[in-house]
Amino acid sequence: EAQVTQNPRYLITVTGKKLTVTCSQNMNHEYMSWYRQDPGLGLRQIYYSMNVEVTDKGDVPEGYKVSRKEKRNFPLILESPSPNQTSLYFCASTIRAGGLSTGELFFGEGSRLTVL
Amino acid sequence: DAKTTQPTSMDCAEGRAANLPCNHSTISGNEYVYWYRQIHSQGPQYIIHGLKNNETNEMASLIITEDRKSSTLILPHATLRDTAVYYCIAQGGAGSYQLTFGKGTKLSVIP
C-alpha cells in the first residue's frame, strides 16, 4: 500500500531534549516536505527536499533541521525543542515526472508533539 | 501566489450535493487551483486540481469560471464521512510543489 509513515505519532518531551521525527515513503517520490499545523495558523511549511541531498527552507524553518540521505526517508530533527514547537507535524511527498508536479501531495497521518 | 477566499463554514444535508465556493480573483495564468481536505486532525488528502477546464474524478468535480477568478468544488452526494475542512489553493505553475494552505471551509454534513 502506498503510504507516508511518520513516527512517533505522539510524543511528550521536555525542553532541550533532542528528538527526531521520522518520515518514510514507499512511492519512490523525489519531493518530500514537512509542515506544522497550529490552531488559527493553518499548515505552514518547515523544510522541503527536491531530491536526495537537496533540501531547502520553507516558511518556518527556525529551530528545525532535516536531512535527505536516502530517497525514501526525510527525518525532522529538533536539536533543542522549546514549548513553541508544540504542534501537529505532517510529512508529505509527491512524485516528479519530467520535473513537473502532479499537484498531488501525499500526507502522513501526523505526529503530535508536546514540549513541556 | 494568488490569495483565496473561502467561507469559514458550510452545512450540507446528507445525500445532497455539497458545493464549496472559492474566490481567487488575482490568479495568474499559470496558477492551478487545487483542492484538499482534512478530516479531523488527519493528514490532508488531495481531492482534485485544474487549470482552466472543469475536472472530474471519482471524488469530486471542479468547476472553474471562464475568467478563472473563482471555482466550485462539488461533492455530488455528500456523506457523513465528507465532514472535513476543505482547502482551496491557487498557486504554482507546472512544476511547482510549494502549496500554501489557508484556513479552508469547515463542511459539516448533517444527517
PDB file of C-alpha atoms in Angstrom:
ATOM      1  CA  GLU A   1       0.000   0.000   0.000  1.00  0.00           C
ATOM      2  CA  ALA A   2       1.314   3.420  -0.973  1.00  0.00           C
ATOM      3  CA  GLN A   3       1.875   5.473   2.129  1.00  0.00           C
ATOM      4  CA  VAL A   4       3.820   8.069   4.044  1.00  0.00           C
ATOM      5  CA  THR A   5       4.719   6.820   7.526  1.00  0.00           C
ATOM      6  CA  GLN A   6       5.620   9.068  10.413  1.00  0.00           C
ATOM      7  CA  ASN A   7       6.964   8.112  13.810  1.00  0.00           C
ATOM      8  CA  PRO A   8       6.289   8.730  16.571  1.00  0.00           C
ATOM      9  CA  ARG A   9       2.614   9.599  16.241  1.00  0.00           C
ATOM     10  CA  TYR A  10       2.524  11.110  19.697  1.00  0.00           C
ATOM     11  CA  LEU A  11       5.365  12.400  21.846  1.00  0.00           C
ATOM     12  CA  ILE A  12       5.644  14.382  25.044  1.00  0.00           C
ATOM     13  CA  THR A  13       9.124  15.657  25.768  1.00  0.00           C
ATOM     14  CA  VAL A  14      10.916  18.339  27.766  1.00  0.00           C
ATOM     15  CA  THR A  15      12.652  21.498  26.698  1.00  0.00           C
ATOM     16  CA  GLY A  16      16.112  20.931  25.290  1.00  0.00           C
ATOM     17  CA  LYS A  17      15.936  17.184  24.794  1.00  0.00           C
ATOM     18  CA  LYS A  18      16.858  16.447  21.200  1.00  0.00           C
ATOM     19  CA  LEU A  19      14.328  14.472  19.224  1.00  0.00           C
ATOM     20  CA  THR A  20      13.814  13.182  15.712  1.00  0.00           C
ATOM     21  CA  VAL A  21      10.534  12.606  13.922  1.00  0.00           C
ATOM     22  CA  THR A  22      10.990  10.109  11.127  1.00  0.00           C
ATOM     23  CA  CYS A  23       9.205  10.134   7.795  1.00  0.00           C
ATOM     24  CA  SER A  24       9.347   7.380   5.235  1.00  0.00           C
ATOM     25  CA  GLN A  25       7.544   6.958   1.920  1.00  0.00           C
ATOM     26  CA  ASN A  26       7.316   3.842  -0.239  1.00  0.00           C
ATOM     27  CA  MET A  27       6.298   5.506  -3.505  1.00  0.00           C
ATOM     28  CA  ASN A  28       9.743   6.402  -4.839  1.00  0.00           C
ATOM     29  CA  HIS A  29       8.813  10.090  -4.613  1.00  0.00           C
ATOM     30  CA  GLU A  30      11.556  12.623  -5.175  1.00  0.00           C
ATOM     31  CA  TYR A  31       9.898  15.521  -3.358  1.00  0.00           C
ATOM     32  CA  MET A  32       9.311  15.462   0.391  1.00  0.00           C
ATOM     33  CA  SER A  33       8.247  18.160   2.797  1.00  0.00           C
ATOM     34  CA  TRP A  34       7.469  18.901   6.446  1.00  0.00           C
ATOM     35  CA  TYR A  35       4.581  21.036   7.663  1.00  0.00           C
ATOM     36  CA  ARG A  36       3.422  22.070  11.092  1.00  0.00           C
ATOM     37  CA  GLN A  37      -0.183  22.843  11.930  1.00  0.00           C
ATOM     38  CA  ASP A  38      -1.258  25.130  14.735  1.00  0.00           C
ATOM     39  CA  PRO A  39      -4.735  26.395  15.671  1.00  0.00           C
ATOM     40  CA  GLY A  40      -5.589  29.560  13.775  1.00  0.00           C
ATOM     41  CA  LEU A  41      -2.386  29.443  11.713  1.00  0.00           C
ATOM     42  CA  GLY A  42      -3.121  26.596   9.340  1.00  0.00           C
ATOM     43  CA  LEU A  43      -0.446  24.440   7.754  1.00  0.00           C
ATOM     44  CA  ARG A  44       2.961  26.044   7.433  1.00  0.00           C
ATOM     45  CA  GLN A  45       5.889  24.531   5.604  1.00  0.00           C
ATOM     46  CA  ILE A  46       9.083  23.941   7.597  1.00  0.00           C
ATOM     47  CA  TYR A  47      11.505  22.380   5.134  1.00  0.00           C
ATOM     48  CA  TYR A  48      11.335  20.587   1.831  1.00  0.00           C
ATOM     49  CA  SER A  49      13.555  18.407  -0.304  1.00  0.00           C
ATOM     50  CA  MET A  50      13.516  18.113  -4.068  1.00  0.00           C
ATOM     51  CA  ASN A  51      15.768  15.067  -4.100  1.00  0.00           C
ATOM     52  CA  VAL A  52      18.470  13.210  -2.198  1.00  0.00           C
ATOM     53  CA  GLU A  53      20.935  15.635  -0.599  1.00  0.00           C
ATOM     54  CA  VAL A  54      18.839  18.620  -1.745  1.00  0.00           C
ATOM     55  CA  THR A  55      16.950  20.446   0.998  1.00  0.00           C
ATOM     56  CA  ASP A  56      15.640  23.968   1.408  1.00  0.00           C
ATOM     57  CA  LYS A  57      13.868  26.124   3.967  1.00  0.00           C
ATOM     58  CA  GLY A  58      10.155  26.629   3.967  1.00  0.00           C
ATOM     59  CA  ASP A  59       8.275  29.374   5.759  1.00  0.00           C
ATOM     60  CA  VAL A  60       9.109  28.457   9.370  1.00  0.00           C
ATOM     61  CA  PRO A  61      12.499  26.642   9.492  1.00  0.00           C
ATOM     62  CA  GLU A  62      13.843  28.134  12.735  1.00  0.00           C
ATOM     63  CA  GLY A  63      14.623  25.502  15.344  1.00  0.00           C
ATOM     64  CA  TYR A  64      14.476  22.583  12.919  1.00  0.00           C
ATOM     65  CA  LYS A  65      16.925  20.588  10.840  1.00  0.00           C
ATOM     66  CA  VAL A  66      16.352  17.990   8.162  1.00  0.00           C
ATOM     67  CA  SER A  67      18.406  15.567   6.144  1.00  0.00           C
ATOM     68  CA  ARG A  68      17.792  13.579   2.984  1.00  0.00           C
ATOM     69  CA  LYS A  69      20.396  10.858   2.709  1.00  0.00           C
ATOM     70  CA  GLU A  70      18.046   8.367   1.109  1.00  0.00           C
ATOM     71  CA  LYS A  71      15.167   8.916  -1.250  1.00  0.00           C
ATOM     72  CA  ARG A  72      12.570   7.294   0.980  1.00  0.00           C
ATOM     73  CA  ASN A  73      13.436   8.998   4.279  1.00  0.00           C
ATOM     74  CA  PHE A  74      13.202  12.617   5.381  1.00  0.00           C
ATOM     75  CA  PRO A  75      13.649  12.968   9.150  1.00  0.00           C
ATOM     76  CA  LEU A  76      12.814  16.173  11.032  1.00  0.00           C
ATOM     77  CA  ILE A  77      15.261  16.977  13.811  1.00  0.00           C
ATOM     78  CA  LEU A  78      14.604  19.253  16.766  1.00  0.00           C
ATOM     79  CA  GLU A  79      18.039  19.814  18.290  1.00  0.00           C
ATOM     80  CA  SER A  80      16.776  21.706  21.338  1.00  0.00           C
ATOM     81  CA  PRO A  81      12.987  21.655  21.436  1.00  0.00           C
ATOM     82  CA  SER A  82      11.124  24.531  23.020  1.00  0.00           C
ATOM     83  CA  PRO A  83       7.469  24.851  24.057  1.00  0.00           C
ATOM     84  CA  ASN A  84       6.661  26.948  20.975  1.00  0.00           C
ATOM     85  CA  GLN A  85       7.411  23.863  18.886  1.00  0.00           C
ATOM     86  CA  THR A  86       4.443  22.096  20.409  1.00  0.00           C
ATOM     87  CA  SER A  87       2.412  21.327  17.316  1.00  0.00           C
ATOM     88  CA  LEU A  88       0.979  18.770  14.934  1.00  0.00           C
ATOM     89  CA  TYR A  89       3.546  17.831  12.305  1.00  0.00           C
ATOM     90  CA  PHE A  90       2.901  16.394   8.863  1.00  0.00           C
ATOM     91  CA  CYS A  91       5.270  14.914   6.348  1.00  0.00           C
ATOM     92  CA  ALA A  92       4.267  14.917   2.685  1.00  0.00           C
ATOM     93  CA  SER A  93       5.670  13.650  -0.596  1.00  0.00           C
ATOM     94  CA  THR A  94       4.920  13.785  -4.268  1.00  0.00           C
ATOM     95  CA  ILE A  95       6.211  12.372  -7.486  1.00  0.00           C
ATOM     96  CA  ARG A  96       8.105  14.352 -10.063  1.00  0.00           C
ATOM     97  CA  ALA A  97       7.581  13.399 -13.690  1.00  0.00           C
ATOM     98  CA  GLY A  98       9.950  15.177 -16.017  1.00  0.00           C
ATOM     99  CA  GLY A  99      10.250  17.929 -13.442  1.00  0.00           C
ATOM    100  CA  LEU A 100       6.501  18.529 -13.317  1.00  0.00           C
ATOM    101  CA  SER A 101       4.275  18.129 -10.339  1.00  0.00           C
ATOM    102  CA  THR A 102       1.059  16.178 -10.448  1.00  0.00           C
ATOM    103  CA  GLY A 103      -0.218  18.537  -7.773  1.00  0.00           C
ATOM    104  CA  GLU A 104      -0.998  15.598  -5.536  1.00  0.00           C
ATOM    105  CA  LEU A 105       0.782  15.678  -2.210  1.00  0.00           C
ATOM    106  CA  PHE A 106       0.557  12.522  -0.123  1.00  0.00           C
ATOM    107  CA  PHE A 107       0.495  13.256   3.597  1.00  0.00           C
ATOM    108  CA  GLY A 108       1.380  11.145   6.570  1.00  0.00           C
ATOM    109  CA  GLU A 109      -1.015  10.728   9.475  1.00  0.00           C
ATOM    110  CA  GLY A 110       0.698  13.329  11.599  1.00  0.00           C
ATOM    111  CA  SER A 111       2.881  13.467  14.694  1.00  0.00           C
ATOM    112  CA  ARG A 112       1.553  15.333  17.697  1.00  0.00           C
ATOM    113  CA  LEU A 113       4.445  16.769  19.667  1.00  0.00           C
ATOM    114  CA  THR A 114       4.212  18.391  23.081  1.00  0.00           C
ATOM    115  CA  VAL A 115       7.244  20.139  24.547  1.00  0.00           C
ATOM    116  CA  LEU A 116       6.995  20.901  28.270  1.00  0.00           C
TER     117      LEU A 116
ATOM    118  CA  ASP B   1       0.651  33.197  -5.312  1.00  0.00           C
ATOM    119  CA  ALA B   2      -2.995  34.088  -5.603  1.00  0.00           C
ATOM    120  CA  LYS B   3      -4.947  34.730  -2.429  1.00  0.00           C
ATOM    121  CA  THR B   4      -8.024  32.571  -1.994  1.00  0.00           C
ATOM    122  CA  THR B   5     -11.204  33.377  -0.098  1.00  0.00           C
ATOM    123  CA  GLN B   6     -13.464  30.639   1.201  1.00  0.00           C
ATOM    124  CA  PRO B   7     -16.436  30.700   3.553  1.00  0.00           C
ATOM    125  CA  THR B   8     -15.476  29.743   7.062  1.00  0.00           C
ATOM    126  CA  SER B   9     -18.120  27.061   7.342  1.00  0.00           C
ATOM    127  CA  MET B  10     -20.957  25.396   5.472  1.00  0.00           C
ATOM    128  CA  ASP B  11     -23.596  22.773   6.155  1.00  0.00           C
ATOM    129  CA  CYS B  12     -24.928  20.195   3.722  1.00  0.00           C
ATOM    130  CA  ALA B  13     -27.638  17.582   4.104  1.00  0.00           C
ATOM    131  CA  GLU B  14     -26.515  14.010   3.733  1.00  0.00           C
ATOM    132  CA  GLY B  15     -27.127  12.716   0.213  1.00  0.00           C
ATOM    133  CA  ARG B  16     -27.286  16.170  -1.305  1.00  0.00           C
ATOM    134  CA  ALA B  17     -24.618  17.817  -3.407  1.00  0.00           C
ATOM    135  CA  ALA B  18     -22.125  19.934  -1.494  1.00  0.00           C
ATOM    136  CA  ASN B  19     -20.968  22.991  -3.428  1.00  0.00           C
ATOM    137  CA  LEU B  20     -17.926  24.655  -1.928  1.00  0.00           C
ATOM    138  CA  PRO B  21     -17.011  28.039  -3.423  1.00  0.00           C
ATOM    139  CA  CYS B  22     -13.591  29.605  -3.667  1.00  0.00           C
ATOM    140  CA  ASN B  23     -12.648  33.054  -4.855  1.00  0.00           C
ATOM    141  CA  HIS B  24      -9.212  33.564  -6.402  1.00  0.00           C
ATOM    142  CA  SER B  25      -9.624  36.816  -8.296  1.00  0.00           C
ATOM    143  CA  THR B  26      -5.874  37.513  -8.507  1.00  0.00           C
ATOM    144  CA  ILE B  27      -4.967  34.157 -10.016  1.00  0.00           C
ATOM    145  CA  SER B  28      -2.380  34.331 -12.754  1.00  0.00           C
ATOM    146  CA  GLY B  29      -2.408  32.433 -15.998  1.00  0.00           C
ATOM    147  CA  ASN B  30      -0.116  29.624 -14.941  1.00  0.00           C
ATOM    148  CA  GLU B  31      -1.527  29.039 -11.459  1.00  0.00           C
ATOM    149  CA  TYR B  32      -3.503  25.913 -10.819  1.00  0.00           C
ATOM    150  CA  VAL B  33      -6.456  25.529  -8.495  1.00  0.00           C
ATOM    151  CA  TYR B  34      -6.011  22.686  -6.006  1.00  0.00           C
ATOM    152  CA  TRP B  35      -8.463  21.266  -3.521  1.00  0.00           C
ATOM    153  CA  TYR B  36      -7.526  19.262  -0.465  1.00  0.00           C
ATOM    154  CA  ARG B  37      -9.479  18.216   2.590  1.00  0.00           C
ATOM    155  CA  GLN B  38      -8.555  17.366   6.157  1.00  0.00           C
ATOM    156  CA  ILE B  39     -10.716  15.111   8.277  1.00  0.00           C
ATOM    157  CA  HIS B  40     -10.278  15.840  11.984  1.00  0.00           C
ATOM    158  CA  SER B  41      -6.513  16.048  12.527  1.00  0.00           C
ATOM    159  CA  GLN B  42      -5.570  13.504   9.889  1.00  0.00           C
ATOM    160  CA  GLY B  43      -3.154  14.342   7.110  1.00  0.00           C
ATOM    161  CA  PRO B  44      -4.683  16.441   4.334  1.00  0.00           C
ATOM    162  CA  GLN B  45      -5.995  14.471   1.398  1.00  0.00           C
ATOM    163  CA  TYR B  46      -5.725  15.558  -2.212  1.00  0.00           C
ATOM    164  CA  ILE B  47      -9.075  15.830  -3.993  1.00  0.00           C
ATOM    165  CA  ILE B  48      -8.628  17.410  -7.396  1.00  0.00           C
ATOM    166  CA  HIS B  49      -6.893  20.181  -9.291  1.00  0.00           C
ATOM    167  CA  GLY B  50      -7.303  22.072 -12.551  1.00  0.00           C
ATOM    168  CA  LEU B  51      -6.049  24.946 -14.647  1.00  0.00           C
ATOM    169  CA  LYS B  52      -8.815  26.122 -16.966  1.00  0.00           C
ATOM    170  CA  ASN B  53     -11.145  23.288 -17.773  1.00  0.00           C
ATOM    171  CA  ASN B  54     -13.611  21.669 -15.482  1.00  0.00           C
ATOM    172  CA  GLU B  55     -12.325  18.455 -13.986  1.00  0.00           C
ATOM    173  CA  THR B  56     -13.997  15.388 -12.544  1.00  0.00           C
ATOM    174  CA  ASN B  57     -12.663  12.375 -10.730  1.00  0.00           C
ATOM    175  CA  GLU B  58     -14.093   9.689  -8.505  1.00  0.00           C
ATOM    176  CA  MET B  59     -14.229  12.017  -5.532  1.00  0.00           C
ATOM    177  CA  ALA B  60     -15.475  15.326  -6.867  1.00  0.00           C
ATOM    178  CA  SER B  61     -15.927  17.800  -9.685  1.00  0.00           C
ATOM    179  CA  LEU B  62     -14.132  21.091 -10.048  1.00  0.00           C
ATOM    180  CA  ILE B  63     -15.855  23.895 -11.892  1.00  0.00           C
ATOM    181  CA  ILE B  64     -13.656  26.861 -12.816  1.00  0.00           C
ATOM    182  CA  THR B  65     -15.259  30.009 -14.172  1.00  0.00           C
ATOM    183  CA  GLU B  66     -14.233  31.173 -17.608  1.00  0.00           C
ATOM    184  CA  ASP B  67     -12.327  34.159 -16.195  1.00  0.00           C
ATOM    185  CA  ARG B  68     -10.707  31.795 -13.642  1.00  0.00           C
ATOM    186  CA  LYS B  69     -11.458  34.168 -10.795  1.00  0.00           C
ATOM    187  CA  SER B  70     -13.476  31.628  -8.878  1.00  0.00           C
ATOM    188  CA  SER B  71     -14.147  27.930  -8.679  1.00  0.00           C
ATOM    189  CA  THR B  72     -16.522  25.488  -7.046  1.00  0.00           C
ATOM    190  CA  LEU B  73     -15.785  22.061  -5.677  1.00  0.00           C
ATOM    191  CA  ILE B  74     -18.768  19.755  -5.958  1.00  0.00           C
ATOM    192  CA  LEU B  75     -19.210  16.615  -3.895  1.00  0.00           C
ATOM    193  CA  PRO B  76     -22.168  15.066  -5.721  1.00  0.00           C
ATOM    194  CA  HIS B  77     -23.679  13.017  -2.904  1.00  0.00           C
ATOM    195  CA  ALA B  78     -22.281  14.123   0.426  1.00  0.00           C
ATOM    196  CA  THR B  79     -21.960  11.550   3.189  1.00  0.00           C
ATOM    197  CA  LEU B  80     -21.165  11.965   6.872  1.00  0.00           C
ATOM    198  CA  ARG B  81     -17.591  10.934   6.080  1.00  0.00           C
ATOM    199  CA  ASP B  82     -17.220  14.043   3.932  1.00  0.00           C
ATOM    200  CA  THR B  83     -17.352  16.235   7.043  1.00  0.00           C
ATOM    201  CA  ALA B  84     -13.955  17.925   6.947  1.00  0.00           C
ATOM    202  CA  VAL B  85     -12.075  21.168   6.365  1.00  0.00           C
ATOM    203  CA  TYR B  86     -11.713  21.831   2.638  1.00  0.00           C
ATOM    204  CA  TYR B  87      -8.782  23.858   1.377  1.00  0.00           C
ATOM    205  CA  CYS B  88      -8.739  25.723  -1.915  1.00  0.00           C
ATOM    206  CA  ILE B  89      -5.258  26.674  -3.108  1.00  0.00           C
ATOM    207  CA  ALA B  90      -4.427  28.765  -6.162  1.00  0.00           C
ATOM    208  CA  GLN B  91      -0.753  28.544  -6.658  1.00  0.00           C
ATOM    209  CA  GLY B  92       2.223  27.475  -8.646  1.00  0.00           C
ATOM    210  CA  GLY B  93       2.660  26.603 -12.223  1.00  0.00           C
ATOM    211  CA  ALA B  94       3.504  23.326 -13.807  1.00  0.00           C
ATOM    212  CA  GLY B  95       6.419  22.020 -11.815  1.00  0.00           C
ATOM    213  CA  SER B  96       5.539  23.827  -8.613  1.00  0.00           C
ATOM    214  CA  TYR B  97       5.353  21.809  -5.431  1.00  0.00           C
ATOM    215  CA  GLN B  98       5.023  24.549  -2.882  1.00  0.00           C
ATOM    216  CA  LEU B  99       1.413  24.654  -1.758  1.00  0.00           C
ATOM    217  CA  THR B 100       0.289  27.154   0.861  1.00  0.00           C
ATOM    218  CA  PHE B 101      -2.725  26.036   2.869  1.00  0.00           C
ATOM    219  CA  GLY B 102      -5.092  28.708   4.173  1.00  0.00           C
ATOM    220  CA  LYS B 103      -7.854  28.244   6.731  1.00  0.00           C
ATOM    221  CA  GLY B 104     -10.312  26.454   4.460  1.00  0.00           C
ATOM    222  CA  THR B 105     -14.028  25.804   4.789  1.00  0.00           C
ATOM    223  CA  LYS B 106     -15.371  23.591   7.527  1.00  0.00           C
ATOM    224  CA  LEU B 107     -18.037  21.448   5.843  1.00  0.00           C
ATOM    225  CA  SER B 108     -20.492  19.721   8.136  1.00  0.00           C
ATOM    226  CA  VAL B 109     -22.671  17.045   6.559  1.00  0.00           C
ATOM    227  CA  ILE B 110     -25.890  16.796   8.512  1.00  0.00           C
ATOM    228  CA  PRO B 111     -27.868  13.506   8.771  1.00  0.00           C
TER     229      PRO B 111
END
